[in-house]
XYZ file of C-alpha atoms in Angstrom:
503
model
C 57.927 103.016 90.413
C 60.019 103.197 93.749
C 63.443 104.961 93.921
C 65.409 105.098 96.181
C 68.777 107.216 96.478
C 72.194 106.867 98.143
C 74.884 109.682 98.287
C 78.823 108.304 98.198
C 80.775 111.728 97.717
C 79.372 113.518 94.742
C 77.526 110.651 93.038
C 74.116 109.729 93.615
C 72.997 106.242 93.404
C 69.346 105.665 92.560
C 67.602 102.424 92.759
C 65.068 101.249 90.346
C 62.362 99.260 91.868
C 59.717 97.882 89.122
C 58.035 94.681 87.821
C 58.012 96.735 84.588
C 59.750 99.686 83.481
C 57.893 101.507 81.344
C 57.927 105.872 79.853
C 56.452 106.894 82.485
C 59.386 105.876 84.802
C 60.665 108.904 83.104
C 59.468 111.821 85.407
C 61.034 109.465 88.844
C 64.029 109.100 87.468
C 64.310 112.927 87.005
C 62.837 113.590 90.222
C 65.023 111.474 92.302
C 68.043 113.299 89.845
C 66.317 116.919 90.582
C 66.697 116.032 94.197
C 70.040 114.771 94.174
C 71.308 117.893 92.475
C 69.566 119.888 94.982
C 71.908 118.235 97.303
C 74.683 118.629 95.383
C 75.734 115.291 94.110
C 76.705 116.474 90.188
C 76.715 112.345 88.828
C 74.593 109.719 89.017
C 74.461 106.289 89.015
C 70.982 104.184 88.236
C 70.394 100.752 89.894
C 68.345 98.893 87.596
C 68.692 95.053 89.599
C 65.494 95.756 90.738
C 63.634 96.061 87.232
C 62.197 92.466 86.469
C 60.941 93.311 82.588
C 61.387 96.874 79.978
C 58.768 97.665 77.763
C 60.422 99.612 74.451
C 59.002 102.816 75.895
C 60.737 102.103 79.237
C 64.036 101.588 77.736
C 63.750 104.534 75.539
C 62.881 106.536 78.762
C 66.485 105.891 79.987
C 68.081 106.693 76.922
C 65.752 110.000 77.459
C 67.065 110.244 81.272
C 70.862 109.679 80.101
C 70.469 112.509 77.373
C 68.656 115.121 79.921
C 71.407 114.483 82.678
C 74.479 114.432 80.556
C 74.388 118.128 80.014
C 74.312 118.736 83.655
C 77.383 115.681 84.734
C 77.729 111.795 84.552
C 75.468 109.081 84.046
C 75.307 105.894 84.000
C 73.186 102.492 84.660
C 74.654 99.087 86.814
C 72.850 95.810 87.416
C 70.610 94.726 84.525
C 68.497 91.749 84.690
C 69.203 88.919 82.377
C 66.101 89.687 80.566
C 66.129 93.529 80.607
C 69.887 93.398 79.137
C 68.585 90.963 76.198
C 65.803 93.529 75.620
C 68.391 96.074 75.640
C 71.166 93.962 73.362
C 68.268 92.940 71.040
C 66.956 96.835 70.219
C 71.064 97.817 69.121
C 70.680 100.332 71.829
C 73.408 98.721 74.345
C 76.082 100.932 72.518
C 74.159 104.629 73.380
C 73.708 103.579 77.279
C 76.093 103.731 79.472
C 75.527 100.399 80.759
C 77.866 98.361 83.348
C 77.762 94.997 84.699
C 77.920 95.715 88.769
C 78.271 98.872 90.730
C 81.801 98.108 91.383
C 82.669 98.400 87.546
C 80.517 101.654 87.533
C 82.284 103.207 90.231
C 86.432 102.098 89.224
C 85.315 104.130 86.015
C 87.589 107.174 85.778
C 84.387 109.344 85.642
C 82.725 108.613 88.857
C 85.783 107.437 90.782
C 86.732 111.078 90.642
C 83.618 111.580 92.705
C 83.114 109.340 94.763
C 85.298 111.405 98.103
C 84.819 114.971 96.831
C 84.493 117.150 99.754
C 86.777 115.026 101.913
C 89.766 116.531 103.551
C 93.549 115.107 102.793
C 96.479 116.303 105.542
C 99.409 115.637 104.004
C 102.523 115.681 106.652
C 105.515 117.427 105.181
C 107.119 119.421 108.278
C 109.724 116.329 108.797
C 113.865 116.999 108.192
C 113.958 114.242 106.648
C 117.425 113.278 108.117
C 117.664 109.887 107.018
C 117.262 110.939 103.216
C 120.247 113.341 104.148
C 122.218 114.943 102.098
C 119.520 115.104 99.430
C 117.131 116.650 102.078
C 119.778 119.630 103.503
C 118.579 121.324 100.461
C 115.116 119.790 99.267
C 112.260 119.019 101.532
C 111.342 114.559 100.468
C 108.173 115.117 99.556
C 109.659 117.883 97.027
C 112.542 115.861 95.568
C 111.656 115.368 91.801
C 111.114 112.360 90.135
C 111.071 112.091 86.858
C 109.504 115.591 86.397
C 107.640 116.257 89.318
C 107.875 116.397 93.201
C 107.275 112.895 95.066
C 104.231 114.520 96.823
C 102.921 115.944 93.152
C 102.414 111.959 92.127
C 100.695 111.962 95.752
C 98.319 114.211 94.871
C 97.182 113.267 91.661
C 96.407 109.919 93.324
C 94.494 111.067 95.632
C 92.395 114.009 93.302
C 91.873 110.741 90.791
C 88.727 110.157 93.689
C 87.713 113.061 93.909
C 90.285 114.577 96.925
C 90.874 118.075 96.471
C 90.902 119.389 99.793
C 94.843 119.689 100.660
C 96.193 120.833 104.021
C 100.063 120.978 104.288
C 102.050 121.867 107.412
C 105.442 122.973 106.035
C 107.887 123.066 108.301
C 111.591 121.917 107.550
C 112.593 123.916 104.140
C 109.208 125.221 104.436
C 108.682 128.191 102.266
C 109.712 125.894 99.408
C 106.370 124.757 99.591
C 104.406 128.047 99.629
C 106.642 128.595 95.991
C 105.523 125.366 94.793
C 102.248 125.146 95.774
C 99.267 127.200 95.339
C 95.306 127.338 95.274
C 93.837 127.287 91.739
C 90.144 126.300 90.824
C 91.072 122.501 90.290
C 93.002 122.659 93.482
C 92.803 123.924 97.410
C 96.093 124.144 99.776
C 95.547 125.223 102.973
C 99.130 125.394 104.801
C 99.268 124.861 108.500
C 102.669 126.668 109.201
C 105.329 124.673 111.466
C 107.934 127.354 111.654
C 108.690 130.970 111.037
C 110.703 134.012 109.853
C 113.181 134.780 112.419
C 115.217 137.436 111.444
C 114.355 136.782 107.634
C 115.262 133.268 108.193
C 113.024 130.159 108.227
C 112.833 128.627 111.621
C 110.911 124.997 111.386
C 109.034 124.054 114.978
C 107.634 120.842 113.708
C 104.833 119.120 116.144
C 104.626 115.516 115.285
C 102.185 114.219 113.147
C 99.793 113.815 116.113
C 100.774 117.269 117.812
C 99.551 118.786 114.012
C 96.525 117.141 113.648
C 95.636 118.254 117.400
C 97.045 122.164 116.366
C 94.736 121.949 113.544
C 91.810 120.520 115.673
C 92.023 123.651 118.281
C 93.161 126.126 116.637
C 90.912 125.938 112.996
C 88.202 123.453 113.665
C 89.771 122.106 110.391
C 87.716 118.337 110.732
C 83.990 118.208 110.881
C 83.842 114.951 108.976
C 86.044 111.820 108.619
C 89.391 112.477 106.895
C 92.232 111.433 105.303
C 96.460 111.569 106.571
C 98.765 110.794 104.643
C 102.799 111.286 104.380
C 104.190 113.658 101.459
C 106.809 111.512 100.847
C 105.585 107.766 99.612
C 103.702 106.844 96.758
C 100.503 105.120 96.496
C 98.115 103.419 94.799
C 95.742 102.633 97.462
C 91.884 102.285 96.545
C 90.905 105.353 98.838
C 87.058 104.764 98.283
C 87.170 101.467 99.371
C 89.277 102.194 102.539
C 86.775 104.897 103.150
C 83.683 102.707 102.525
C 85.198 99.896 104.972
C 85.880 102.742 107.620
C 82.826 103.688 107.832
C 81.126 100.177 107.620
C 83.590 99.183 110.667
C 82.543 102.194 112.579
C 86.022 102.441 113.950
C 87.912 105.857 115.497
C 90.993 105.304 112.977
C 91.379 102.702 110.360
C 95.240 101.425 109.124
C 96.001 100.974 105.912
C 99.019 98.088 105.975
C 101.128 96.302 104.036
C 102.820 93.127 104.086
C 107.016 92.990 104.782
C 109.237 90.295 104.744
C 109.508 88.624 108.301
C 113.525 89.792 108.173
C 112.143 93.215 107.965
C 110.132 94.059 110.215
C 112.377 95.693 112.294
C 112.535 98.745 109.676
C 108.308 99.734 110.365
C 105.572 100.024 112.887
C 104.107 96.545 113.100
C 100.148 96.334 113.483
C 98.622 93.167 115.068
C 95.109 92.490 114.617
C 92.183 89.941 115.181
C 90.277 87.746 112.609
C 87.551 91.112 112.092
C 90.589 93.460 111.340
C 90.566 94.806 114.880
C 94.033 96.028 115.931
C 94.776 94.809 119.141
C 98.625 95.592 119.099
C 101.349 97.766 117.646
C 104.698 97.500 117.827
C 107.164 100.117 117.032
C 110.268 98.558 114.478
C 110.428 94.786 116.553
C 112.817 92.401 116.203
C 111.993 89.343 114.372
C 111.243 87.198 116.735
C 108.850 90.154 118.771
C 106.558 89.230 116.789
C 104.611 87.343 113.885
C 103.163 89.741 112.053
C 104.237 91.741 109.207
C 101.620 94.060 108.586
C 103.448 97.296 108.095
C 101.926 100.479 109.068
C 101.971 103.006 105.800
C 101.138 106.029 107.423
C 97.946 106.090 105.797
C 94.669 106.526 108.159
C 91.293 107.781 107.903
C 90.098 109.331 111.025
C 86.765 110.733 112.900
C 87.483 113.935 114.813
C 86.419 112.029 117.732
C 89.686 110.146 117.193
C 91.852 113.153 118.449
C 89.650 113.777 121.853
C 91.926 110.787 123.423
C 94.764 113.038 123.686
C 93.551 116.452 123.069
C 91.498 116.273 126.448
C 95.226 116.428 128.187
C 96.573 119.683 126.364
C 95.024 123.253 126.700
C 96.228 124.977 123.418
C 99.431 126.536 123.260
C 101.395 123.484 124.865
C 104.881 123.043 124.471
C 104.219 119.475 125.850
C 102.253 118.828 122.105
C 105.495 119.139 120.332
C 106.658 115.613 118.942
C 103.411 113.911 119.698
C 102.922 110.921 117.119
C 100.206 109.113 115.588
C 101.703 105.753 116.188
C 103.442 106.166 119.073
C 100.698 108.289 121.284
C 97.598 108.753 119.442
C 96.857 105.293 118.275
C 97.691 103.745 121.754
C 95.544 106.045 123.685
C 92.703 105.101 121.497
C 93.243 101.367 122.308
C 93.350 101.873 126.041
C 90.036 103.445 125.831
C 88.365 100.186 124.173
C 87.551 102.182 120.828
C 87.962 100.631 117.778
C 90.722 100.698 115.864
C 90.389 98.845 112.342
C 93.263 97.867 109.211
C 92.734 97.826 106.053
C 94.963 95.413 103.889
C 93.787 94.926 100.825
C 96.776 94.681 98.306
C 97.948 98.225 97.112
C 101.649 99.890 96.061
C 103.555 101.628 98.258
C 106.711 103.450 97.495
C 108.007 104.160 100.422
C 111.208 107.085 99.849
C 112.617 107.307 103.261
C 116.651 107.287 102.260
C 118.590 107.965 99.236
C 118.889 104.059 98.468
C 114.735 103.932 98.490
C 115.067 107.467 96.647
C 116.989 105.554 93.666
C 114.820 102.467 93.679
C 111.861 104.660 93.114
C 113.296 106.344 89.824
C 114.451 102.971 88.730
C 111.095 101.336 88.825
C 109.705 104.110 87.638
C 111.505 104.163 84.636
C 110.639 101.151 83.915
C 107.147 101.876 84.093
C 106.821 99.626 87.518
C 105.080 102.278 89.907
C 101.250 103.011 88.848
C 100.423 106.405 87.689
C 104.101 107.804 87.678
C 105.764 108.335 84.064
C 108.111 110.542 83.228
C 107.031 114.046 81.979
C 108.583 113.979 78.719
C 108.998 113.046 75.167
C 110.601 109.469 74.381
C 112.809 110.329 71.736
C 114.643 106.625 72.093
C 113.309 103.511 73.062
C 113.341 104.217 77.104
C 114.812 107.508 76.614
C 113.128 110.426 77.638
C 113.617 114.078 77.087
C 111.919 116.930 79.338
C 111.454 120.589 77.681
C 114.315 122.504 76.863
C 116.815 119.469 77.869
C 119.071 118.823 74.771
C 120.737 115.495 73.521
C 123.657 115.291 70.550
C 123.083 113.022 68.491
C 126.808 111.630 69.236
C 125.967 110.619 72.680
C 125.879 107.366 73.733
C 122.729 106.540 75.570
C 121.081 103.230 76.637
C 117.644 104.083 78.606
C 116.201 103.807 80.614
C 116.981 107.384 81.128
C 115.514 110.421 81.595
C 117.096 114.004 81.121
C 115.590 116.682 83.066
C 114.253 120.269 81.712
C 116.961 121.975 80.574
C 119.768 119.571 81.001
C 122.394 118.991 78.274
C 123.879 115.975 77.158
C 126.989 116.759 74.942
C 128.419 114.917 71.457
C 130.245 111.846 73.071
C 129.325 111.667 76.453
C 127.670 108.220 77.561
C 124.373 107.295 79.619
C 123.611 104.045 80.884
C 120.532 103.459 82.614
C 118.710 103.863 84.857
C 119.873 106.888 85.195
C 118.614 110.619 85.983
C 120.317 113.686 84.597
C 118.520 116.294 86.538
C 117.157 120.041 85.260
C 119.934 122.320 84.583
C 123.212 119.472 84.597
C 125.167 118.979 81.804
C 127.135 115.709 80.935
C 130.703 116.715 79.045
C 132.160 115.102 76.152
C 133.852 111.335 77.370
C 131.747 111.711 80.861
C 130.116 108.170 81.691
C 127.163 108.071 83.950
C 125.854 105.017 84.723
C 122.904 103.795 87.294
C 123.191 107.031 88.672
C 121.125 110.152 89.608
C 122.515 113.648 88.709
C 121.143 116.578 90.645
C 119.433 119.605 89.585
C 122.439 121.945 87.766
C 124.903 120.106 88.501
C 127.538 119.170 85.638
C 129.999 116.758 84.892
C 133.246 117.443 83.722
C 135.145 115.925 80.659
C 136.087 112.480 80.961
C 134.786 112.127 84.743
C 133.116 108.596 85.379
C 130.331 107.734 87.586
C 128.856 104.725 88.391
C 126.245 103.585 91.162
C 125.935 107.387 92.731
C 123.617 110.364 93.643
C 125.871 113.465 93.073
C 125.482 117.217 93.531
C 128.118 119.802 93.018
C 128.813 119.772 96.977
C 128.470 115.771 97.649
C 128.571 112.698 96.028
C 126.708 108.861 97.782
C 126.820 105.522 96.482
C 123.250 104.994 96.629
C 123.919 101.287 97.200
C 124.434 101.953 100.950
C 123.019 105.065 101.460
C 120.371 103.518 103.734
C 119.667 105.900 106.631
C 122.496 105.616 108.533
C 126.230 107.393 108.402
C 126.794 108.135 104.589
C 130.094 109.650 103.394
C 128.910 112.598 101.213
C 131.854 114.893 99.851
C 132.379 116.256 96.925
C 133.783 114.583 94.180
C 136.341 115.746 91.538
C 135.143 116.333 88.250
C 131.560 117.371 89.484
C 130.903 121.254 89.527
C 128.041 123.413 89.618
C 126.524 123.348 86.044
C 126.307 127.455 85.704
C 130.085 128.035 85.863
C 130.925 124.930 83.805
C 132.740 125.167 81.082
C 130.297 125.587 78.316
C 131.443 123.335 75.416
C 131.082 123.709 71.418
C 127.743 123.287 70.522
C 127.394 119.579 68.214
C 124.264 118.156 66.627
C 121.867 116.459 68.734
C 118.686 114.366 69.197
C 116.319 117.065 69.560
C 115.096 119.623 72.390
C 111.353 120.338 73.498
C-alpha cells in the first residue's frame, strides 16, 4: 500500500493508495501515524479516495487504526469509494468509524478545525484611543468594552482559538495596563504584550506606533515572525473561515492577502476601498472615496495574513529606534509600498460576519443583534430566566419588575420591585434600576444606577455622561451627565422585595 502524508497545522492527512485494502494495511497506516507524531501533528485525517475495493479484514484494520490512535488524539477517514462505503454500510460498522463524505466536511468538524492553524501567530492591535467610540473609550479601551459578559476582543479570541490560534500578541497602549489585568498566559492560552506606552511618574503614558510601525517594532526588536501570520483589530467581530483564508494565501503565493467585505455603494466613503483584478489581485486602494471615486465596494476589514517578507518594503527605510516609525499604517504605507514593488498582493472575499464597533451607535447595534442571537458565536453569559431575558451571576431581578427582553442584566446588577426594562437593553455589572425607573433600548454602564422614577429611552449612560446612541456616530456627541443617573455605590439602596432569582 502507498501513503502518502500532508501536514495543515496539527493534523496530518494521509492518503490511502490501494486496489485492495486489506489487514495488512494495518502496520502503514500506523507508520505513516508514528511519523506524523514524530513531527508533531497530534490528529489525523485518512484519505481513503484512493482505495478501489475492502476486504472484511481491511475494513476491520481501520476500525483497529481508529482504536490505536484515539488514545493518543483525533481520527478520522474522508473520501470513500462508492463500493468501499457499501462494504462499509453493509457490515453495520459505518456507526464505529468516523467516516465523512469529503475532506472539507472532515476538516469544518469542531475537532480538527481546532487544529488545523495551531502554531500560527495572531497580533491583535489594541494600542488605538479609540476617539470616535468616545466617551465610552475615556475610560475603557474598545476592544475591552463588554458585551454581553465579556470584552469585544474576548469573542475575538475564541474565534480565532476555535482553529487552533493560540499564539496572542497584544500591543497595549491607550488604557493599557487594563489589559495586563485582564489578560494573562495560562496553559490553554499565550499573550505576549508588545508595550506602546509607559509609567511616567506612576502614570500610564500610551506612544502608540501605527499598526504598521508595530508590526515593524516587533519585526526588529523580537524577531516575533518566522512564518506567515495573522493581524487582526481587537475591536470587531468575526466569523471569518481563517483556514481557508490561510490555505488561499498560501496557494496565491502573495506578500499580504485582504480579507474584504462588501458595503453599500452610499458607503463607501466610511472604509478603505480595495480594487482588484479577475484572479483577486489588488491593483488599487483607496482610502474612504467618495461614491463616485470609485466602483468598488470591497471594504478592507483589517484582517491580513502576512509573510515576514511583507514588512522588508518599509523596514529597509528605518534603522530601529525611529521616531519617523510612529503612525506608520498598514493601509496607508505598508500595503502601497508592496504594490509599487510588483509583489503580490491578494483578497480574500468569501462571505463572512463582521461586526465592526468603531462608535457608540455600532457599539449598540452589536448588543442588539446580539441579543437576538444575530452575531455567530456571541451569546450572552448567563442564565435565561425569561423568554429573552438573561441574568449574569450575582445580578438580581424582583419579581415585580417589568421586563420585556431582550435584555440582559450584568453580574451583579439589581433590578428593583417595579422598575421597567424594555429591550434591547443592557443593564451593566454593578447598576441598579430603582423602583418606577424605565429603561428602554438603552445600554447602562458598569455601576451606574438609576434613580426613582428617572426615564430613559434610546441612550448609553454612565454616572458622568449620557449619548443618544442614535447619533452617536463618530463625530461631535453631546455627553453630560444626566439627572437622575448616579454612581451605583452611593445610591440609595432601596428595601429589599422578592425577585426572579440571582446566580
Amino acid at each position: 500500500m502507498l501513503t502518502t502524508s500532508e501536514d495543515l497545522g496539527m493534523i496530518s492527512v494521509m492518503k490511502v493508495a490501494t486496489s485492495r485494502l486489506t489487514s495488512a494495511d494495518f502496520a502503514a497506516l500506523r507508520k505513516a501515524q508514528m511519523a506524523a507524531e514524530e513531527r508533531g501533528r497530534f490528529a489525523h485525517l485518512v484519505d481513503l479516495s484512493g482505495v478501489r475495493r475492502a476486504a472484511v479484514s481491511g475494513l476491520a484494520a481501520l476500525l483497529e487504526f481508529q482504536s490505536a490512535t484515539k488514545s493518543n488524539g483525533s481520527i478520522a477517514f474522508f473520501g470513500a469509494q462508492p463500493a468501499v462505503k457499501a462494504e462499509i454500510h453493509k457490515l453495520g460498522i459505518a456507526p464505529l468509524l468516523s467516516l465523512f463524505d469529503t475532506r472539507k466536511e472532515a476538516l469544518a468538524h469542531p475537532a480538527f478545525r481546532a487544529c488545523q492553524l495551531a502554531g500560527v501567530k495572531s497580533v491583535l492591535l489594541v494600542a488605538g484611543a479609540g476617539s470616535r467610540m468616545a466617551p465610552i473609550s475615556h475610560d475603557t479601551p474598545k476592544p475591552l468594552v463588554d458585551l454581553l459578559g465579556q470584552p469585544v476582543i474576548e469573542h475575538v479570541m475564541r474565534h480565532l482559538e476555535s482553529f487552533g490560534l493560540r499564539d496572542f500578541i497584544l500591543n497595549p497602549g491607550h488604557l493599557g495596563p487594563q489589559f495586563h489585568t485582564r489578560f494573562k498566559t495560562t496553559a490553554h492560552r499565550s499573550i505576549q504584550f508588545f508595550n506602546e506606552g509607559q509609567f511616567v511618574n506612576r502614570r500610564w503614558q500610551p506612544a502608540p506606533l501605527g499598526s504598521a510601525g508595530t508590526l515593524l517594532a516587533l519585526q526588529a526588536q523580537c524577531a516575533a515572525f518566522e512564518e506567515d501570520f495573522f493581524v487582526f483589530c481587537g475591536d470587531a467581530i468575526i466569523n471569518i473561515d481563517l483556514a481557508e483564508m490561510m490555505a488561499q494565501h498560501r496557494a496565491s503565493g502573495a506578500e499580504v492577502t485582504v480579507a474584504a467585505t462588501s458595503v453599500p455603494h452610499e458607503e463607501v466613503h466610511k472604509y478603505g476601498i480595495i480594487e482588484a483584478d479577475a484572479r483577486g489581485r489588488i491593483t488599487h486602494f483607496v482610502e474612504k472615496p467618495a461614491s463616485e471615486q470609485t466602483q468598488s465596494r470591497l471594504a478592507s476589514t483589517g484582517i491580513y495574513v502576512m509573510k515576514p517578507s511583507a514588512l522588508r518594503h518599509l523596514s529597509s527605510r528605518f534603522t530601529l529606534p525611529d521616531a519617523s516609525m510612529q503612525g506608520l499604517d498598514i493601509a496607508q504605507h505598508l500595503l502601497p509600498e508592496i504594490l509599487k514593488s510588483g509583489a503580490a498582493l491578494q483578497v480574500y472575499e468569501a462571505p463572512f460576519d463582521w461586526v465592526d464597533i468603531g462608535c457608540p451607535k455600532d457599539y449598540f447595534a452589536a448588543v442588539s443583534k446580539a441579543l437576538r442571537g444575530l452575531i455567530a458565536g456571541v451569546s450572552p453569559e448567563a442564565q435565561e430566566v425569561r423568554r429573552h431575558v438573561w441574568l449574569a451571576p450575582g445580578a438580581e431581578l424582583s419579581a415585580r419588575a417589568v421586563v420585556v427582553g431582550p435584555c440582559y442584566i450584568g453580574p451583579g446588577a439589581k433590578v428593583l420591585a417595579g422598575a421597567k426594562l424594555d429591550g434591547p437593553t443592557v443593564v451593566g455589572a454593578g447598576a441598579r434600576v430603582a423602583p418606577r425607573a424605565l429603561v428602554q433600548r438603552s445600554i447602562l454602564m458598569p455601576n451606574t444606577a438609576v434613580a426613582l422614577g428617572t426615564w430613559l429611552s434610546d441612550m448609553i449612560v454612565s454616572a458622568d455622561w449620557a449619548i443618544d446612541h442614535r447619533f452617536a456616530d463618530g463625530g461631535t456627541t453631546s455627553a453630560v451627565p444626566m439627572e437622575g443617573v448616579t454612581h451605583a455605590e452611593v445610591a440609595q439602596a432601596p428595601v429589599d422585595l422578592p425577585r426572579v432569582g440571582s446566580l
